[in-house]
Coordinates of C-alpha atoms and ligand atoms in Angstrom, one line a residue:
M30 CA 87.6 72.6 101.6
F31 CA 84.2 71.7 103.0
D32 CA 83.9 70.2 99.4
N33 CA 81.1 67.6 100.6
L34 CA 79.7 69.6 102.5
S35 CA 79.1 72.5 100.0
G36 CA 78.0 69.9 97.6
R37 CA 75.0 68.8 100.0
F38 CA 74.2 72.4 100.6
N39 CA 74.2 73.3 97.2
E40 CA 71.3 70.4 96.5
I41 CA 69.7 71.7 99.4
F42 CA 68.8 75.2 98.3
Q43 CA 68.7 73.9 94.7
Q44 CA 65.6 72.3 95.9
L45 CA 64.2 75.0 97.7
R46 CA 64.8 77.4 94.4
R47 CA 62.1 75.8 92.4
R48 CA 59.9 77.0 95.5
G49 CA 57.5 80.0 95.1
K50 CA 56.6 80.2 98.6
L51 CA 57.9 78.3 101.6
S52 CA 55.5 76.3 103.8
E53 CA 56.4 75.2 107.5
A54 CA 56.5 71.8 106.1
D55 CA 59.2 73.2 103.3
V56 CA 61.5 74.7 106.2
D57 CA 61.4 71.6 108.3
A58 CA 62.1 68.6 105.4
V59 CA 65.0 71.2 104.2
L60 CA 66.2 71.8 107.9
R61 CA 65.6 67.8 108.0
E62 CA 68.5 67.9 105.0
V63 CA 70.7 70.4 106.7
R64 CA 70.9 69.1 110.3
L65 CA 72.0 65.8 108.2
A66 CA 73.9 67.4 106.6
L67 CA 76.0 68.8 109.5
L68 CA 75.9 65.6 111.1
E69 CA 77.3 63.9 108.8
A70 CA 80.3 66.9 108.3
D71 CA 81.0 65.6 111.9
V72 CA 79.9 69.0 113.3
H73 CA 78.8 68.2 117.1
Y74 CA 75.5 67.3 118.1
S75 CA 74.6 70.0 120.6
V76 CA 75.8 72.4 118.0
V77 CA 73.7 71.6 115.4
K78 CA 70.5 71.0 117.4
S79 CA 71.1 74.7 118.6
F80 CA 72.0 75.8 114.5
V81 CA 68.8 74.2 113.2
T82 CA 66.8 75.5 116.2
R83 CA 67.6 79.3 115.6
V84 CA 67.2 79.1 111.8
R85 CA 64.0 77.3 112.2
E86 CA 62.8 80.0 114.6
R87 CA 63.8 82.7 111.8
A88 CA 62.7 81.1 108.8
V89 CA 59.4 80.5 109.8
G90 CA 58.6 83.4 111.8
H91 CA 58.3 85.6 109.3
E92 CA 61.1 86.8 108.8
V93 CA 60.1 88.2 105.3
S94 CA 62.5 90.6 102.9
K95 CA 60.6 91.7 99.8
A96 CA 63.9 92.0 98.2
L97 CA 64.5 87.7 98.3
N98 CA 62.5 84.8 97.2
P99 CA 62.2 82.1 99.9
A100 CA 65.3 80.2 98.7
Q101 CA 67.6 83.3 99.0
Q102 CA 65.7 84.0 102.5
V103 CA 67.0 81.3 103.7
I104 CA 70.3 80.8 102.4
K105 CA 70.6 84.6 103.9
I106 CA 69.7 82.7 107.6
V107 CA 71.2 79.7 107.4
H108 CA 74.4 81.8 106.3
E109 CA 73.8 84.2 109.1
E110 CA 73.7 81.5 111.9
L111 CA 76.5 80.0 110.7
I112 CA 78.7 83.1 110.9
N113 CA 76.9 83.4 114.4
T114 CA 78.4 79.9 115.3
L115 CA 81.5 80.3 113.9
G116 CA 81.9 83.2 116.5
E117 CA 83.1 86.8 116.1
P118 CA 87.0 87.3 114.5
D119 CA 89.1 88.4 117.5
R120 CA 92.3 89.6 116.8
L121 CA 95.8 89.2 118.2
N122 CA 96.3 90.9 120.8
L123 CA 99.7 92.5 120.7
S124 CA 99.3 95.5 123.1
G125 CA 101.1 96.2 126.6
P126 CA 104.9 96.0 126.6
K127 CA 107.4 95.0 124.2
P128 CA 108.1 92.5 123.6
R129 CA 105.1 90.7 123.2
V130 CA 105.0 87.0 123.7
V131 CA 102.9 84.4 121.6
M132 CA 103.0 81.3 123.0
M133 CA 102.3 78.5 120.2
V134 CA 101.3 75.1 122.0
G135 CA 99.7 71.5 120.3
L136 CA 100.1 68.3 120.0
Q137 CA 102.7 66.4 117.9
G138 CA 102.0 66.6 114.0
A139 CA 99.1 69.6 114.5
G140 CA 101.0 71.8 112.1
K141 CA 102.2 73.7 115.2
T142 CA 105.9 74.8 114.0
T143 CA 104.8 75.2 110.6
A144 CA 101.9 77.5 112.4
T145 CA 104.6 79.5 114.4
A146 CA 106.8 80.1 111.3
K147 CA 104.0 81.5 109.2
L148 CA 102.6 83.8 112.0
A149 CA 106.3 85.1 112.5
K150 CA 106.3 86.0 108.5
I151 CA 102.8 87.8 108.9
L152 CA 104.2 89.8 112.2
R153 CA 107.4 90.4 110.5
S154 CA 105.4 91.8 107.5
Q155 CA 103.9 94.0 110.2
G156 CA 106.5 96.2 110.9
E157 CA 107.2 93.7 113.9
R158 CA 111.2 93.1 114.4
V159 CA 110.6 89.0 115.0
L160 CA 112.2 86.5 117.5
L161 CA 111.5 82.7 116.8
V162 CA 112.2 80.3 120.6
A163 CA 112.5 77.2 119.8
A164 CA 111.4 75.4 123.4
D165 CA 111.2 71.9 122.9
P166 CA 114.6 70.2 123.5
Y167 CA 113.3 66.8 123.4
R168 CA 113.4 66.7 119.8
P169 CA 116.2 67.7 118.0
A170 CA 114.4 67.4 114.4
A171 CA 112.2 70.0 115.6
V172 CA 114.6 72.7 116.6
K173 CA 116.3 72.0 113.4
Q174 CA 112.8 72.6 111.7
L175 CA 112.5 75.4 113.1
Q176 CA 115.5 77.0 112.0
T177 CA 115.3 76.0 108.7
L178 CA 111.7 77.7 108.6
G179 CA 113.7 80.3 110.3
Q180 CA 116.4 81.0 107.1
Q181 CA 113.2 80.3 104.7
I182 CA 111.7 83.5 106.2
G183 CA 114.8 85.9 107.4
V184 CA 113.6 85.6 111.0
D185 CA 116.4 84.7 113.8
V186 CA 115.6 81.7 115.6
Y187 CA 117.0 81.5 119.8
T188 CA 117.9 78.1 120.8
R189 CA 119.9 76.6 124.0
E190 CA 121.0 72.9 123.9
G191 CA 120.1 71.1 127.3
V192 CA 118.2 74.2 128.7
K193 CA 114.3 73.8 130.1
P194 CA 112.0 75.2 128.5
P195 CA 110.8 77.4 131.4
D196 CA 114.3 78.9 131.6
L197 CA 114.8 78.9 127.3
A198 CA 111.8 81.5 127.5
A199 CA 112.8 83.5 130.4
Q200 CA 116.5 83.8 128.5
A201 CA 115.0 84.6 125.2
F202 CA 112.7 87.0 126.6
D203 CA 115.8 89.0 128.5
M204 CA 117.7 88.8 125.2
A205 CA 114.6 90.2 123.0
Q206 CA 114.0 93.0 125.4
K207 CA 117.9 94.0 125.5
S208 CA 117.9 93.8 121.7
G209 CA 114.9 95.5 120.9
V210 CA 112.8 92.1 119.6
S211 CA 108.8 93.6 119.4
A212 CA 107.3 90.2 119.4
M213 CA 108.5 87.1 120.6
V214 CA 106.9 83.6 119.3
I215 CA 107.6 80.7 121.2
D216 CA 107.3 76.9 119.6
T217 CA 106.9 74.4 122.9
A218 CA 106.8 71.1 122.7
G219 CA 104.7 69.1 121.5
R220 CA 103.3 65.6 122.8
S221 CA 101.7 62.7 121.2
Q222 CA 98.7 63.0 123.6
L223 CA 97.6 65.3 126.2
D224 CA 99.4 64.6 129.6
D225 CA 100.1 66.8 132.8
A226 CA 104.1 67.1 132.0
L227 CA 103.3 68.8 129.0
M228 CA 100.6 70.8 131.4
Q229 CA 102.9 71.5 133.4
E230 CA 105.2 72.8 131.5
L231 CA 103.4 75.6 129.6
Q232 CA 102.2 76.5 132.6
A233 CA 105.9 77.3 134.1
I234 CA 106.7 79.6 130.9
A235 CA 103.8 81.2 131.7
R236 CA 104.7 82.1 134.9
R237 CA 108.3 83.0 133.7
V238 CA 107.3 85.4 130.5
P239 CA 104.3 87.6 130.3
V240 CA 102.6 86.1 127.5
N241 CA 100.0 87.9 125.8
E242 CA 98.7 85.2 123.6
T243 CA 98.6 81.1 124.2
L244 CA 97.3 79.9 120.9
L245 CA 96.8 76.3 120.5
T246 CA 97.1 74.3 117.1
V247 CA 94.8 72.0 115.8
D248 CA 94.2 69.7 113.2
S249 CA 91.1 70.6 111.6
M250 CA 91.6 67.0 109.8
I251 CA 91.0 64.8 113.3
G252 CA 87.1 65.8 113.2
Q253 CA 85.7 65.8 116.7
E254 CA 88.8 64.8 118.1
A255 CA 89.8 68.7 118.0
L256 CA 87.3 69.3 120.2
H257 CA 88.5 67.2 123.0
I258 CA 92.3 68.2 122.5
A259 CA 91.2 71.8 122.8
E260 CA 88.8 71.1 126.0
G261 CA 92.2 68.9 127.2
F262 CA 94.6 72.1 126.7
R263 CA 91.5 74.6 128.1
D264 CA 91.3 73.3 131.1
S265 CA 94.9 73.3 132.0
V266 CA 96.2 76.2 130.5
K267 CA 94.7 80.2 129.5
L268 CA 94.5 79.3 125.8
T269 CA 93.5 82.6 124.0
G270 CA 93.1 81.9 120.4
L271 CA 92.9 78.6 118.3
V272 CA 94.9 78.3 115.0
L273 CA 92.8 75.5 112.8
T274 CA 95.2 73.7 110.1
K275 CA 95.2 71.3 107.1
M276 CA 91.8 73.7 106.7
D277 CA 93.1 73.0 102.7
G278 CA 92.6 69.4 103.3
D279 CA 89.1 69.1 105.2
S280 CA 86.5 68.3 103.4
R281 CA 84.1 67.5 106.3
G282 CA 84.9 70.8 108.2
G283 CA 82.9 69.7 111.3
A284 CA 85.5 70.4 113.8
A285 CA 86.0 74.3 112.4
I286 CA 82.2 74.7 113.1
S287 CA 82.0 73.6 116.5
I288 CA 84.9 74.2 118.4
R289 CA 84.5 77.5 118.9
S290 CA 80.8 77.1 120.3
V291 CA 82.3 73.8 122.3
T292 CA 85.4 75.7 123.9
G293 CA 84.6 79.2 124.1
V294 CA 88.1 80.2 122.7
P295 CA 87.9 81.9 119.5
I296 CA 89.6 81.2 116.1
K297 CA 92.3 83.5 115.2
Y298 CA 93.8 81.7 111.9
L299 CA 93.6 79.0 109.7
G300 CA 96.3 77.1 108.3
T301 CA 95.1 76.2 104.3
G302 CA 98.8 74.8 103.0
E303 CA 101.9 73.9 103.9
G304 CA 103.5 76.9 102.1
L305 CA 104.7 79.6 105.2
D306 CA 102.1 82.0 103.1
A307 CA 99.0 79.7 103.9
L308 CA 98.0 81.4 107.1
E309 CA 94.5 83.5 106.9
S310 CA 93.2 85.8 110.1
F311 CA 89.8 84.2 110.4
D312 CA 87.3 85.6 109.1
P313 CA 83.8 84.0 109.7
R314 CA 81.8 85.5 107.0
R315 CA 84.2 84.2 104.6
L316 CA 84.5 80.8 105.8
A317 CA 80.7 80.6 106.3
S318 CA 80.3 81.5 102.5
R319 CA 83.0 78.4 101.7
I320 CA 81.4 76.8 103.7
L321 CA 77.7 77.1 101.8
G322 CA 79.7 76.7 98.7
M323 CA 77.3 79.8 97.4
G324 CA 80.5 81.3 95.8
D325 CA 79.4 85.3 96.1
M326 CA 76.0 84.2 96.0
I327 CA 75.6 85.6 99.6
G328 CA 77.4 88.8 98.2
L329 CA 74.3 89.2 95.8
I330 CA 71.8 88.7 98.2
E331 CA 73.6 91.1 100.7
R332 CA 73.4 93.6 97.8
A333 CA 70.3 93.1 96.1
E334 CA 68.8 93.6 99.5
A335 CA 70.9 96.9 100.4
A336 CA 69.9 98.0 96.6
F337 CA 65.7 97.4 97.5
D338 CA 63.5 100.5 97.9
Q339 CA 61.1 98.2 99.9
Q340 CA 58.3 100.7 99.8
A341 CA 58.8 101.7 96.3
T342 CA 58.8 98.4 94.9
Q343 CA 55.9 97.1 96.8
D344 CA 54.4 100.3 95.3
Q345 CA 55.6 99.1 91.9
A346 CA 54.4 95.4 92.0
Q347 CA 50.9 96.7 92.9
R348 CA 50.9 99.1 89.9
M349 CA 52.2 96.0 87.9
L350 CA 49.4 93.6 88.9
A351 CA 46.8 96.7 88.4
G352 CA 48.3 96.6 84.8
Q353 CA 49.6 100.1 85.4
F354 CA 53.4 99.3 84.9
T355 CA 54.5 102.1 83.2
L356 CA 58.4 102.8 81.7
E357 CA 58.8 105.3 84.7
D358 CA 58.5 101.8 86.8
F359 CA 60.5 100.2 84.2
A360 CA 63.4 103.0 84.9
Q361 CA 63.4 102.7 88.6
Q362 CA 64.0 98.8 88.3
L363 CA 67.2 99.7 85.6
K364 CA 68.4 101.6 88.3
Q365 CA 67.9 98.9 90.9
V366 CA 69.4 96.7 88.4
K367 CA 72.9 99.1 88.4
K368 CA 73.1 99.7 91.6
M369 CA 74.1 96.2 92.2
G370 CA 77.1 96.6 90.4
P371 CA 78.5 95.7 86.9
L372 CA 76.3 93.2 85.3
S373 CA 79.2 90.9 84.7
Q374 CA 79.9 90.8 88.1
I375 CA 76.3 90.2 88.9
L376 CA 76.2 87.2 86.1
D377 CA 79.9 85.7 87.6
M378 CA 78.1 85.5 91.0
M379 CA 74.8 84.1 90.0
P380 CA 75.3 80.1 91.6
G381 CA 73.9 76.8 89.8
G382 CA 71.7 76.8 86.6
M383 CA 71.3 80.2 86.9
G384 CA 75.0 80.7 86.5
Q385 CA 75.1 78.3 83.3
A386 CA 72.1 80.2 81.7
A387 CA 74.3 83.9 82.4
R388 CA 77.1 82.3 80.7
N389 CA 75.7 82.2 77.6
I390 CA 74.9 86.0 77.8
D391 CA 78.1 88.4 76.9
P392 CA 78.4 90.6 79.7
A393 CA 79.5 93.4 77.7
D394 CA 76.3 93.0 75.3
A395 CA 74.0 93.2 78.3
E396 CA 75.6 96.1 79.7
K397 CA 75.2 98.0 76.1
Q398 CA 71.6 96.8 75.9
L399 CA 71.3 98.3 79.3
K400 CA 72.8 101.6 78.9
R401 CA 70.7 101.8 75.6
T402 CA 67.4 101.3 77.1
E403 CA 68.4 103.9 79.4
A404 CA 69.0 106.6 77.1
I405 CA 66.0 105.3 75.0
I406 CA 63.7 106.1 78.6
N407 CA 65.5 109.0 79.6
S408 CA 65.0 110.5 76.6
M409 CA 61.0 110.5 76.7
T410 CA 58.9 113.3 78.5
V411 CA 56.9 112.2 81.4
A412 CA 53.9 112.0 79.7
E413 CA 55.7 109.5 77.5
R414 CA 57.0 107.2 79.7
K415 CA 53.4 107.2 81.8
N416 CA 51.4 106.5 78.5
P417 CA 53.2 104.6 76.0
D418 CA 50.5 105.2 73.8
L419 CA 51.9 108.3 72.9
L420 CA 54.8 107.2 71.5
N421 CA 53.7 108.1 67.3
A422 CA 56.2 107.9 64.6
S423 CA 57.8 111.0 65.0
R424 CA 58.0 110.9 68.8
R425 CA 59.9 107.8 68.2
R426 CA 62.4 109.5 65.8
R427 CA 62.8 112.2 68.3
I428 CA 63.6 109.6 71.3
A429 CA 66.0 107.7 68.7
S430 CA 67.8 110.9 67.7
G431 CA 67.9 112.5 71.5
S432 CA 69.2 108.9 73.0
G433 CA 71.9 108.0 70.3
T434 CA 70.2 105.1 69.1
D435 CA 67.8 103.5 66.3
V436 CA 64.1 104.3 65.7
Q437 CA 64.2 100.2 65.5
D438 CA 65.8 100.0 69.0
V439 CA 62.8 102.3 70.1
N440 CA 60.1 99.8 68.6
R441 CA 62.0 96.4 70.2
L442 CA 62.0 98.5 74.0
I443 CA 58.3 99.6 73.3
K444 CA 57.1 96.0 72.0
Q445 CA 59.4 94.2 75.0
F446 CA 57.5 96.8 77.2
R447 CA 53.8 95.8 75.9
E448 CA 55.1 92.0 76.7
T449 CA 55.6 92.4 79.7
Q450 CA 52.3 94.6 80.6
R451 CA 50.8 91.8 79.2
L452 CA 52.1 88.9 81.2
F453 CA 51.4 91.2 84.4
K454 CA 47.7 91.8 83.3
H455 CA 47.8 87.7 82.6
I456 CA 49.2 87.0 85.8
K457 CA 46.5 89.2 87.8
K458 CA 43.6 86.8 85.9
T459 CA 45.2 83.6 87.0
G460 CA 46.8 84.5 89.9
G461 CA 49.9 83.8 88.1
R462 CA 49.5 79.6 87.9
G463 CA 51.4 77.8 85.1
L464 CA 54.1 80.7 84.9
P465 CA 57.7 80.7 85.6
R466 CA 58.9 82.8 88.1
L467 CA 60.1 85.9 86.8
F468 CA 62.5 87.1 89.3
G469 CA 65.4 84.8 91.3
Ligands
GDP525 P1 104.1 69.8 114.8 O1 104.3 68.6 115.4 O2 102.9 70.4 115.1 O3 105.1 71.0 115.3 O4 103.7 70.2 113.3 P2 104.4 70.1 111.6 O5 104.3 72.0 111.9 O6 105.8 69.6 111.6 O7 103.8 70.2 110.5 C1 103.1 68.5 110.4 C2 102.8 68.1 108.9 O8 101.7 68.8 108.8 C3 104.0 69.1 108.1 O9 103.9 68.0 106.7 C4 103.4 70.1 107.5 O10 103.8 70.7 106.3 C5 101.6 69.9 107.4 N1 101.4 71.1 107.6 C6 101.0 72.4 108.6 N2 99.9 72.6 108.2 C7 99.6 72.6 107.4 C8 98.4 73.1 106.7 O11 97.5 74.2 106.9 N3 97.9 72.5 105.3 C9 98.6 71.1 105.2 N4 98.0 70.3 103.9 N5 99.7 70.6 105.6 C10 100.1 71.3 106.9

């Protein structure tokens, strides 16, 4: 899913990660690439344009987060704007008297019948009593297909040979009402192209039964053509939601990104495979992360932000650069890292090159090391933390036994701390030139 687009985004953000600071020109260069990547993925031009404008406004609009480096900030903005473009998640409306009616519409081959069965399966698992209705009398094969699928999921299928779809839907509704069915899903006829006869038939069904939801199934693989089809249906019947199918094969992704903005109809489900379990409720956050191909990088960014106490960090940074960084600050930082979750998870979430480096670290070792460091600092008095010069041999022995570690461990920590202190002094003198970025 979205392989090409994710690959492109990854390349774009890789370049960004090496920057310490982003100028307006950097942001413009990145957005040119983003724009191209989206157009190549077959996202509608108008959607690309407004997307890029919004990201640009925010990225150069000094939306500065102390918790994130510039690359992470841009990734975060792109991710959030992608979510906005994809639209709010919208649940199926199954309120009102029973049986509630879901009408499935779409062109032939879109995956409508498969989606109908998948949806019936979901509804049943939610405790609904479901009836499937085969309202495509023109294609006996379509009726047979729904019957087969109904058997597979253990749901009854209502069929009547030679009965016109509006009558058939009305009869099915009566029967459903009498027999305590709570949700009825109608598989309507599909045609090979948009035509008036099909639309009139759908309108006639909607006049005969009280339809809660009219879901249009569209094949996401057909790119922008999907937008035209959705607009065609939308102009003739009152669509309440979209089911985008074959997302598992959709490496370009343009239809999924554009369709909500262009048609105004919310996406409700995604078909992600041929199996009858392969229907997902639409979740814009998850989809946006997939499109960006950032794994859980986004989750990491969000957690880093939540864990970060901005004021404390600013004060700390000031003291660091003034050469006043103490073991107390060190302990604070450890606490923040811990707030982000287990180290193994954090290491797993690192993208690209960082992830590879992290894979060479055994998370269990790192976790142990972190605990030891914390125990050592906790065993120090406040005065010792503020002024490590006090730490003579006998104090070191006391700390080691108090923290259940060896004197060597204590020595190592103090040495590391001194090195960090020296590094900050150096940064202060040189303004950070020639040094690798420490975080991110
Ligand atoms: P209909 O003519 O719209 O009713 O389409 P069908 O439900 O008969 O589906 C057409 C083909 O697409 C079938 O071979 C399905 O197995 C396949 N299909 C449907 N949904 C998906 C999906 O989400 N992913 C994949 N890979 N195939 C799908």
